[in-house]
GROMACS .gro file of C-alpha atoms in nm:
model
  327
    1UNK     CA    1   0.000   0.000   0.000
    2UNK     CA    2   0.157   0.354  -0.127
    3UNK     CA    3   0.201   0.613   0.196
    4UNK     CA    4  -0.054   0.839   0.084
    5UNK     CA    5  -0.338   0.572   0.069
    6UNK     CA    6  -0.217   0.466   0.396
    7UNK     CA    7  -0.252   0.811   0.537
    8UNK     CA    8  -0.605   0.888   0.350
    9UNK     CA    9  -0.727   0.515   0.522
   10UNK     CA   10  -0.588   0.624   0.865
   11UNK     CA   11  -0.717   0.958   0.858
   12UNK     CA   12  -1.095   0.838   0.759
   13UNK     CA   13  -1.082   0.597   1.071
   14UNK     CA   14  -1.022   0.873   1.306
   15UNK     CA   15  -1.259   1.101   1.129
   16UNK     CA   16  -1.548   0.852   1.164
   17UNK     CA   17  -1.599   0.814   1.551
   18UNK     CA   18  -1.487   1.239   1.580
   19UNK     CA   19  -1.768   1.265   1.301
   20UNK     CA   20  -1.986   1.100   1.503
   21UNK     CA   21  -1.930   1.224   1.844
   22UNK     CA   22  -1.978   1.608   1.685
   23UNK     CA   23  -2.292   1.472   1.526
   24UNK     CA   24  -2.447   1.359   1.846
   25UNK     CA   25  -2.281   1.697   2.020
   26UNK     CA   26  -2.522   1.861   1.811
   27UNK     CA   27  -2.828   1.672   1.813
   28UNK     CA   28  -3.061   1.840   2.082
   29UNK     CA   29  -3.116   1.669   2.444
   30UNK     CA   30  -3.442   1.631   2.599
   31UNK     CA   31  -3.430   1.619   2.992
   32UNK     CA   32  -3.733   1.338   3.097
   33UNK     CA   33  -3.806   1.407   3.478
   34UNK     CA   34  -4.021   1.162   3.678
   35UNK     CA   35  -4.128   1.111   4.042
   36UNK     CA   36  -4.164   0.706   3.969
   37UNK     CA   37  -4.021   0.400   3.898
   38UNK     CA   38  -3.866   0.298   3.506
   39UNK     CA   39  -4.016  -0.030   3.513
   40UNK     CA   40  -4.357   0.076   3.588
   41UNK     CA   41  -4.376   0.330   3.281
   42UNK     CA   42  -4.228   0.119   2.960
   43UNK     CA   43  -4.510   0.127   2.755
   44UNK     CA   44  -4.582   0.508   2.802
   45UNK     CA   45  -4.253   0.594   2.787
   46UNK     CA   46  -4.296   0.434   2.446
   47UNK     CA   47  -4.628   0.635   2.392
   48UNK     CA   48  -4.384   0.928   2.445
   49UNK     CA   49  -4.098   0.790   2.186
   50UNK     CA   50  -4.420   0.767   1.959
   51UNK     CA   51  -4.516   1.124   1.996
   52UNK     CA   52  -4.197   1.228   1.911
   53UNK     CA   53  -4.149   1.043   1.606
   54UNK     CA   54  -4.490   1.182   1.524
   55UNK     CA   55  -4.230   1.543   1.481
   56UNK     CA   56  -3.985   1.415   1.359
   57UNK     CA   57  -3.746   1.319   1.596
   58UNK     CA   58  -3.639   0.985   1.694
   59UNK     CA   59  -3.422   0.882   1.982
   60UNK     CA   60  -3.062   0.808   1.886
   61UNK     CA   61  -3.056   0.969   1.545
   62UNK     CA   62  -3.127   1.319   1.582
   63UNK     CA   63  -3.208   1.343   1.970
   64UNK     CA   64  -3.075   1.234   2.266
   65UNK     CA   65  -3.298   1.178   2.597
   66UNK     CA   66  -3.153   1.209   2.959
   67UNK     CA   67  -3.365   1.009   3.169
   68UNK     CA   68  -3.423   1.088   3.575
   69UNK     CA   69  -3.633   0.906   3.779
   70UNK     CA   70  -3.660   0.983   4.186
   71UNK     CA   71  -3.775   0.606   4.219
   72UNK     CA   72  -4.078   0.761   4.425
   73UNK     CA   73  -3.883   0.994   4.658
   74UNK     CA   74  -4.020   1.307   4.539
   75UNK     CA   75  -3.726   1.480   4.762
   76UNK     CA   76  -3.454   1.399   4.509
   77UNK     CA   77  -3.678   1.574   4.282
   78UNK     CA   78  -3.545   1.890   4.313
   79UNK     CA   79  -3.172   1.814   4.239
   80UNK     CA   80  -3.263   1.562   3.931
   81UNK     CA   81  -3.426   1.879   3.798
   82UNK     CA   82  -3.124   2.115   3.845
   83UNK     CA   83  -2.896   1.824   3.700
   84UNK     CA   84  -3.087   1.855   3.353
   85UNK     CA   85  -3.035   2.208   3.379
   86UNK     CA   86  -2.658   2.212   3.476
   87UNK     CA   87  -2.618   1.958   3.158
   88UNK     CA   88  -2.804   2.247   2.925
   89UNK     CA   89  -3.114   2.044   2.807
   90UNK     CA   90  -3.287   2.151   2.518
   91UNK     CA   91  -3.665   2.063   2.671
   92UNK     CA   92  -3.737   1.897   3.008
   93UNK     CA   93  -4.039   1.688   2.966
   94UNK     CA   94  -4.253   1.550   3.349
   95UNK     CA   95  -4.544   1.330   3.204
   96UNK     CA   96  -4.761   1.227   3.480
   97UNK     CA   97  -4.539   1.366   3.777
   98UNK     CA   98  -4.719   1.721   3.915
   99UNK     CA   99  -4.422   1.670   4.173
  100UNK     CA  100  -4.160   1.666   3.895
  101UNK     CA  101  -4.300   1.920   3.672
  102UNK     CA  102  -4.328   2.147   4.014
  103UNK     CA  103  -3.911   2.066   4.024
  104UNK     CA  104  -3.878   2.159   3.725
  105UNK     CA  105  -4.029   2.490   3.737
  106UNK     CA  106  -3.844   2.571   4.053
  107UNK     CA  107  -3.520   2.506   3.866
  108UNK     CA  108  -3.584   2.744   3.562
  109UNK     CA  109  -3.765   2.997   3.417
  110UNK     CA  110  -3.621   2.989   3.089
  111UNK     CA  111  -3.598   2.640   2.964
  112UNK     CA  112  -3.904   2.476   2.792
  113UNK     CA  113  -4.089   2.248   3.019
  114UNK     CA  114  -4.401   2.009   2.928
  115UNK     CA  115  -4.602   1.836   3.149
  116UNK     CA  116  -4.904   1.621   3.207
  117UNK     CA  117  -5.086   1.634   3.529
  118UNK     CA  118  -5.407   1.560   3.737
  119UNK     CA  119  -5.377   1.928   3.927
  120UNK     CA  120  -5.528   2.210   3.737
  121UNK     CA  121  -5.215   2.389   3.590
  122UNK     CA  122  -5.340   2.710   3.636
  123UNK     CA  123  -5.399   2.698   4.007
  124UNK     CA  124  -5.063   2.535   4.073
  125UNK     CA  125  -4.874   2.803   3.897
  126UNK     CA  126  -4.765   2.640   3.628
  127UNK     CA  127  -4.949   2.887   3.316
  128UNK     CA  128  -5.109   3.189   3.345
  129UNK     CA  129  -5.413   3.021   3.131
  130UNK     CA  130  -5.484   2.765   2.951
  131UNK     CA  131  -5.498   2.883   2.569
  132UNK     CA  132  -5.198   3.131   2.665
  133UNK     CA  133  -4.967   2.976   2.921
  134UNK     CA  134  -4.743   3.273   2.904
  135UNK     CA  135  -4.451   3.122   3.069
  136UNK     CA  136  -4.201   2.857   3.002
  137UNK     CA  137  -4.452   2.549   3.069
  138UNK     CA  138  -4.705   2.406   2.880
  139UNK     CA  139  -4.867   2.002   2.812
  140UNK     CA  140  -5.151   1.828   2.873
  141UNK     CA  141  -5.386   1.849   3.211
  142UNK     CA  142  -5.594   1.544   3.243
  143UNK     CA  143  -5.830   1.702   3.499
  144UNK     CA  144  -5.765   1.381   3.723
  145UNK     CA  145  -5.839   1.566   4.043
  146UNK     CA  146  -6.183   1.743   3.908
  147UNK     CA  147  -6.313   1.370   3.795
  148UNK     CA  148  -6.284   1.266   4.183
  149UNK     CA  149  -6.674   1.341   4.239
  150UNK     CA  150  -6.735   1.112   3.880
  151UNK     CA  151  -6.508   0.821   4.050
  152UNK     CA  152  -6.676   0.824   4.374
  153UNK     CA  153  -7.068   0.871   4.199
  154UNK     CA  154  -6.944   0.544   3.988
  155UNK     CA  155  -6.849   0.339   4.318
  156UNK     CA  156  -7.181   0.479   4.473
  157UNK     CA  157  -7.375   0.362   4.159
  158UNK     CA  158  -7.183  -0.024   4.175
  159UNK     CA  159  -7.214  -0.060   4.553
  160UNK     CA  160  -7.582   0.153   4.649
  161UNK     CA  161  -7.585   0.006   5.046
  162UNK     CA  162  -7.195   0.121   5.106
  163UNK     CA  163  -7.174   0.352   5.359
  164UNK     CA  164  -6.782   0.430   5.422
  165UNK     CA  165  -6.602   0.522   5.135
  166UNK     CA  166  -6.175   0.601   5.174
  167UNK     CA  167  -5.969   0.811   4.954
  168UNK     CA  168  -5.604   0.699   4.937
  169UNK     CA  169  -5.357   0.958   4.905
  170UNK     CA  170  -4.987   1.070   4.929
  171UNK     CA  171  -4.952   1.336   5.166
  172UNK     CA  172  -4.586   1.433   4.975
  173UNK     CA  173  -4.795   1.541   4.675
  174UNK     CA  174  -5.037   1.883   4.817
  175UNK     CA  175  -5.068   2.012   4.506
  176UNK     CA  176  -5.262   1.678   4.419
  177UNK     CA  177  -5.388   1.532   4.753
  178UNK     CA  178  -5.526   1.870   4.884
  179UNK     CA  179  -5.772   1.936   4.625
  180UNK     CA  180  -5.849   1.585   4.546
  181UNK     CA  181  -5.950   1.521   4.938
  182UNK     CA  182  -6.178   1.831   4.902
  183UNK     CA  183  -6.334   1.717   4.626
  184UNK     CA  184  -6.368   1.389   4.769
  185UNK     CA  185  -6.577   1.519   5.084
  186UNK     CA  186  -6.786   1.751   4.878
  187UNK     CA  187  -6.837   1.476   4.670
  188UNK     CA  188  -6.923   1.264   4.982
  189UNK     CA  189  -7.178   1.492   5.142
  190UNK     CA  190  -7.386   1.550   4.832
  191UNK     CA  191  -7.462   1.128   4.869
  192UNK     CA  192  -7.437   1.107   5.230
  193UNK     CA  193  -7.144   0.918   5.277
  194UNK     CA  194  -6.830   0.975   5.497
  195UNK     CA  195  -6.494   0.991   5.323
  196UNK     CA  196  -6.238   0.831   5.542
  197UNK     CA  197  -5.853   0.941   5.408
  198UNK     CA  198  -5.563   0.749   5.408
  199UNK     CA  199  -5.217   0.813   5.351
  200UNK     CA  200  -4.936   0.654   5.173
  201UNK     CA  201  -4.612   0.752   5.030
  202UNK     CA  202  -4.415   0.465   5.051
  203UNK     CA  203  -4.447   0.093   4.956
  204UNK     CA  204  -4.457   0.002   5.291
  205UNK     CA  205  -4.731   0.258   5.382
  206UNK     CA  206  -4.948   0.130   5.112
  207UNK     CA  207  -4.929  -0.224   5.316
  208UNK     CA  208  -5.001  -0.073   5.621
  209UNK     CA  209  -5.274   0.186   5.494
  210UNK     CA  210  -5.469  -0.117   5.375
  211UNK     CA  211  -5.473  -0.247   5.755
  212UNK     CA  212  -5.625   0.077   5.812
  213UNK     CA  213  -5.885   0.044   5.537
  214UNK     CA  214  -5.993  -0.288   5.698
  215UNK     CA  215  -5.977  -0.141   6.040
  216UNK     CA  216  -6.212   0.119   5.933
  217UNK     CA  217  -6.420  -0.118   5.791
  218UNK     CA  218  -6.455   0.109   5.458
  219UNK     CA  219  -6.650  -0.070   5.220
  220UNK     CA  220  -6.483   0.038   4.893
  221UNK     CA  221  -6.236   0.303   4.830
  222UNK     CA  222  -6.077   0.570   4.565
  223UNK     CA  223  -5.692   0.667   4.490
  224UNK     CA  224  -5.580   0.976   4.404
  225UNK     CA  225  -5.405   1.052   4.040
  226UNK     CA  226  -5.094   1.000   4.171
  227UNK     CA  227  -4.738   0.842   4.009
  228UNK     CA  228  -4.665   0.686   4.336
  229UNK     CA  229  -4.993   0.453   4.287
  230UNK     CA  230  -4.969   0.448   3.905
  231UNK     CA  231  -4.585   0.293   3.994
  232UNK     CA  232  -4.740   0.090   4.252
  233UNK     CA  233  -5.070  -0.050   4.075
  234UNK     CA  234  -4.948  -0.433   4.134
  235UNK     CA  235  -4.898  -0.404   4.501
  236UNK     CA  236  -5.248  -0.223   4.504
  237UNK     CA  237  -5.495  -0.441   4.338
  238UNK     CA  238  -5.296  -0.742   4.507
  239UNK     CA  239  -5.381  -0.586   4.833
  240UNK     CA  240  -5.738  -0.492   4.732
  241UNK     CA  241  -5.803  -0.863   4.600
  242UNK     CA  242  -5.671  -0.987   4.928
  243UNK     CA  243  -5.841  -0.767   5.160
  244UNK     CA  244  -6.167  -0.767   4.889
  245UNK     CA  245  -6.164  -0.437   4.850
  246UNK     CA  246  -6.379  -0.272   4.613
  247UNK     CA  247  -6.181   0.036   4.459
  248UNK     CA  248  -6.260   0.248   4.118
  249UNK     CA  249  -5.934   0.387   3.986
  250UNK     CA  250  -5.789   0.662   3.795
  251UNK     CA  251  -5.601   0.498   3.473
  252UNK     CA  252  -5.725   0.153   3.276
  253UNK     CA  253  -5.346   0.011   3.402
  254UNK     CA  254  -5.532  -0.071   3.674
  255UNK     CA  255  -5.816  -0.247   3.539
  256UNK     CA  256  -5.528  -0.483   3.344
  257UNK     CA  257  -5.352  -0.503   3.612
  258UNK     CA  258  -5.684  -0.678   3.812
  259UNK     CA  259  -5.815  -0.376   3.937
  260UNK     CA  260  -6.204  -0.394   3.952
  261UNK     CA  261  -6.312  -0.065   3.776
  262UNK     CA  262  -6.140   0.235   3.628
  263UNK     CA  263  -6.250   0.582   3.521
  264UNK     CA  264  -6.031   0.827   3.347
  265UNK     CA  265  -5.837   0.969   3.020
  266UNK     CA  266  -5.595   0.740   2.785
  267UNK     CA  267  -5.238   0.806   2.951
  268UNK     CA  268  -5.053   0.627   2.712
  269UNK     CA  269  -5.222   0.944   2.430
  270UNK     CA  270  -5.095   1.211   2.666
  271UNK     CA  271  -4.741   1.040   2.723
  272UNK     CA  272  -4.796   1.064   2.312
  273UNK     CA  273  -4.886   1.389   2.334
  274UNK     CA  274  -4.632   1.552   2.552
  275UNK     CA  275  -4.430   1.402   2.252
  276UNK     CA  276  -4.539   1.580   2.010
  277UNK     CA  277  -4.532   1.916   2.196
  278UNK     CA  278  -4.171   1.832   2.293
  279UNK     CA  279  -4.122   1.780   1.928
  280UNK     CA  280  -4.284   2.124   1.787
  281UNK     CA  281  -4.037   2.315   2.067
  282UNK     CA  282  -3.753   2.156   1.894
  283UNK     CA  283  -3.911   2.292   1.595
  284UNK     CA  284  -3.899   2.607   1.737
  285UNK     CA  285  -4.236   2.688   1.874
  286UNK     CA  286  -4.266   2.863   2.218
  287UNK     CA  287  -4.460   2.712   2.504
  288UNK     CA  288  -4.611   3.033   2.616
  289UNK     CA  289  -4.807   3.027   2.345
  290UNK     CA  290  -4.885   2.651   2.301
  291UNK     CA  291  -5.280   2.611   2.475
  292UNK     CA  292  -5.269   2.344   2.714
  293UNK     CA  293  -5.433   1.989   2.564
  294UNK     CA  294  -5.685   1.908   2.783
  295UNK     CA  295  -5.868   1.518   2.732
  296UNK     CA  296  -6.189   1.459   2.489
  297UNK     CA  297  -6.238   1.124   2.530
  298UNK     CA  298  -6.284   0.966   2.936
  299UNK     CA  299  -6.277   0.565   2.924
  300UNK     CA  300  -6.505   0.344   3.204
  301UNK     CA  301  -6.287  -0.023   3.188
  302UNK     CA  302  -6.474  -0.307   3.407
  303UNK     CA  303  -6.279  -0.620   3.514
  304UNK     CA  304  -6.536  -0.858   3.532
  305UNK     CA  305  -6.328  -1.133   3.628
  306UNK     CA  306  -6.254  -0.929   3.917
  307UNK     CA  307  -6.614  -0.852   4.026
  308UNK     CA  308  -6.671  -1.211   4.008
  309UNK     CA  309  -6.381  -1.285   4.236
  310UNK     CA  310  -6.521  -1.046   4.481
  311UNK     CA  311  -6.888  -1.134   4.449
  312UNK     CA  312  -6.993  -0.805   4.317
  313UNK     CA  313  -7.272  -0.824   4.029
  314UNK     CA  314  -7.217  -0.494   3.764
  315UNK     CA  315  -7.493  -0.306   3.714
  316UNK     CA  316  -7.636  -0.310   3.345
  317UNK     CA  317  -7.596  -0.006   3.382
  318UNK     CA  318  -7.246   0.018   3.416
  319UNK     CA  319  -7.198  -0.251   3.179
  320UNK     CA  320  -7.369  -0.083   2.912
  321UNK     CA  321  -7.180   0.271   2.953
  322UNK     CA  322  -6.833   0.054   2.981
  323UNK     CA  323  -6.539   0.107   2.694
  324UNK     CA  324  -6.372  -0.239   2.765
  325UNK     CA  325  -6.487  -0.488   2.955
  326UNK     CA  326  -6.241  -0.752   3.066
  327UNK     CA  327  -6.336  -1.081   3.098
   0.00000   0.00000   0.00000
């Protein structure tokens, strides 16, 4: 082999993994910020990958993703949030975490954040309004706190003759429990029926808040759109199934997962859809003036194998207004 061919080969070998470093120097990061647990959130973490494909950008070729989950310690939130800031992401993206898009806020003003929660966004701080956000947030609210008094008139309509309903919540999530427990006893004194709440913000609370539950004697009980019980939705309708516990839930995960009955929007679309708005911000849109998406479409999913289990008989009523019903 000649010199020069020799030094033209060795010079292309270099220039490949330098030309590919610089390419993925340049390809924008997205910061994704969650209060939960990975394993719990592959297939909407997917629905997210999906969004953003749906723009035009697909993980690996012409984005990167930093992922940061507090494994349901919302206290590490905070300093996961200024870590995607210190590394200069391009977007920070907190589906289904009020608690990390709250972090996220608190670290910056000036980096694009979108979100997807159960609080009402504008009450929280998050946008000045809906259509017109004004800041640097904007996403999808699924109104999972304002469908409380739905959940609990569902339960009421399955189980007439129950008397003491509980509401499950984590008391490390205000911005969520506070106005979902209101709710909840409004809801509760317009039937006649005593709300008992529980807390839980740890796996090991969950076990011992069901003690309580049977303590209490509550006949059937609601959770509150939280990612601590979306991450824990095995240990939950184990526990329920155990204790036969009647409960209506927030997401159809449950319902697959055992759960008896669920209420709610599609998460896996709004994982999708905080996709696609992380996608047009790459594009170059701003998110003060992106409206916030807020759900069309509110599923009821029925496990009937469940009721069966637990010696409940659905209401044709219910049956007929059900989406899915699983077998």
């Amino acid at each position: 082999m000649r010199r020069r061919q020799f030094i033209t080969l060795l010079g292309g070998a270099v220039a490949s993994p330098l030309a590919a470093r610089a390419q993925q120097a340049t390809m924008p990061m997205i910061g994704f910020l969650h209060a939960g647990l990975p394993d719990s959130f592959v297939h909407l973490v997917a629905a997210f990958r999906k969004g953003l494909s749906q723009s035009g950008y697909v993980e690996g070729q012409n984005v990167t993703i930093e992922y940061r989950w507090a494994q349901n310690e919302n206290d590490r939130l905070p300093e996961l949030a200024a870590d995607l800031v210190r590394r200069r992401v391009a977007v920070i993206v907190t589906p289904a975490s009020t608690a990390a898009t709250l972090a996220a806020k608190g670290a910056t003003t000036t980096i694009p954040i979108v979100f997807e929660t159960g609080a009402d966004p504008v009450k929280i701080g998050l946008v000045a309004s809906l259509n017109r956000p004004g800041g640097n947030a904007t996403g999808v609210s699924d109104i999972g706190v304002e469908l409380g008094a739905k959940r609990l008139g569902l339960l009421h309509e399955l189980l007439p003759e129950a008397a003491r309903f509980a509401a499950l919540v984590n008391p490390n999530n205000p911005f969520i429990t506070e106005p979902f427990v209101a709710e909840m006893q409004t809801a509760g004194s317009a039937i006649g029926r005593q709300i008992e709440v529980v807390t839980a913000s740890t796996k090991s609370d969950i076990d011992a808040a069901f003690g309580t539950l049977v303590k209490e004697r509550a006949d059937a009980f609601l959770i509150s759109p939280d990612a601590l019980f979306v991450s824990r939705r095995v240990q939950l309708v184990t526990l329920a199934a155990r204790h036969v516990l009647p409960a209506l839930y927030h997401r159809r995960e449950f319902a697959e997962a055992g759960g008896l009955m669920s209420y709610g929007s599609k998460l896996a679309d709004q994982f999708r859809q905080t996709g696609v708005y992380v996608g047009r911000i790459l594009k170059g849109e701003k998110p003060a003036e992106m409206p916030v998406q807020l759900p069309i479409k509110f599923e009821l999913v029925i496990n009937l194998q469940t009721a069966k289990t637990f010696g409940i008989t659905i209401p044709t009523t219910l049956l007929a207004r059900a989406d899915e019903v699983i077998e």
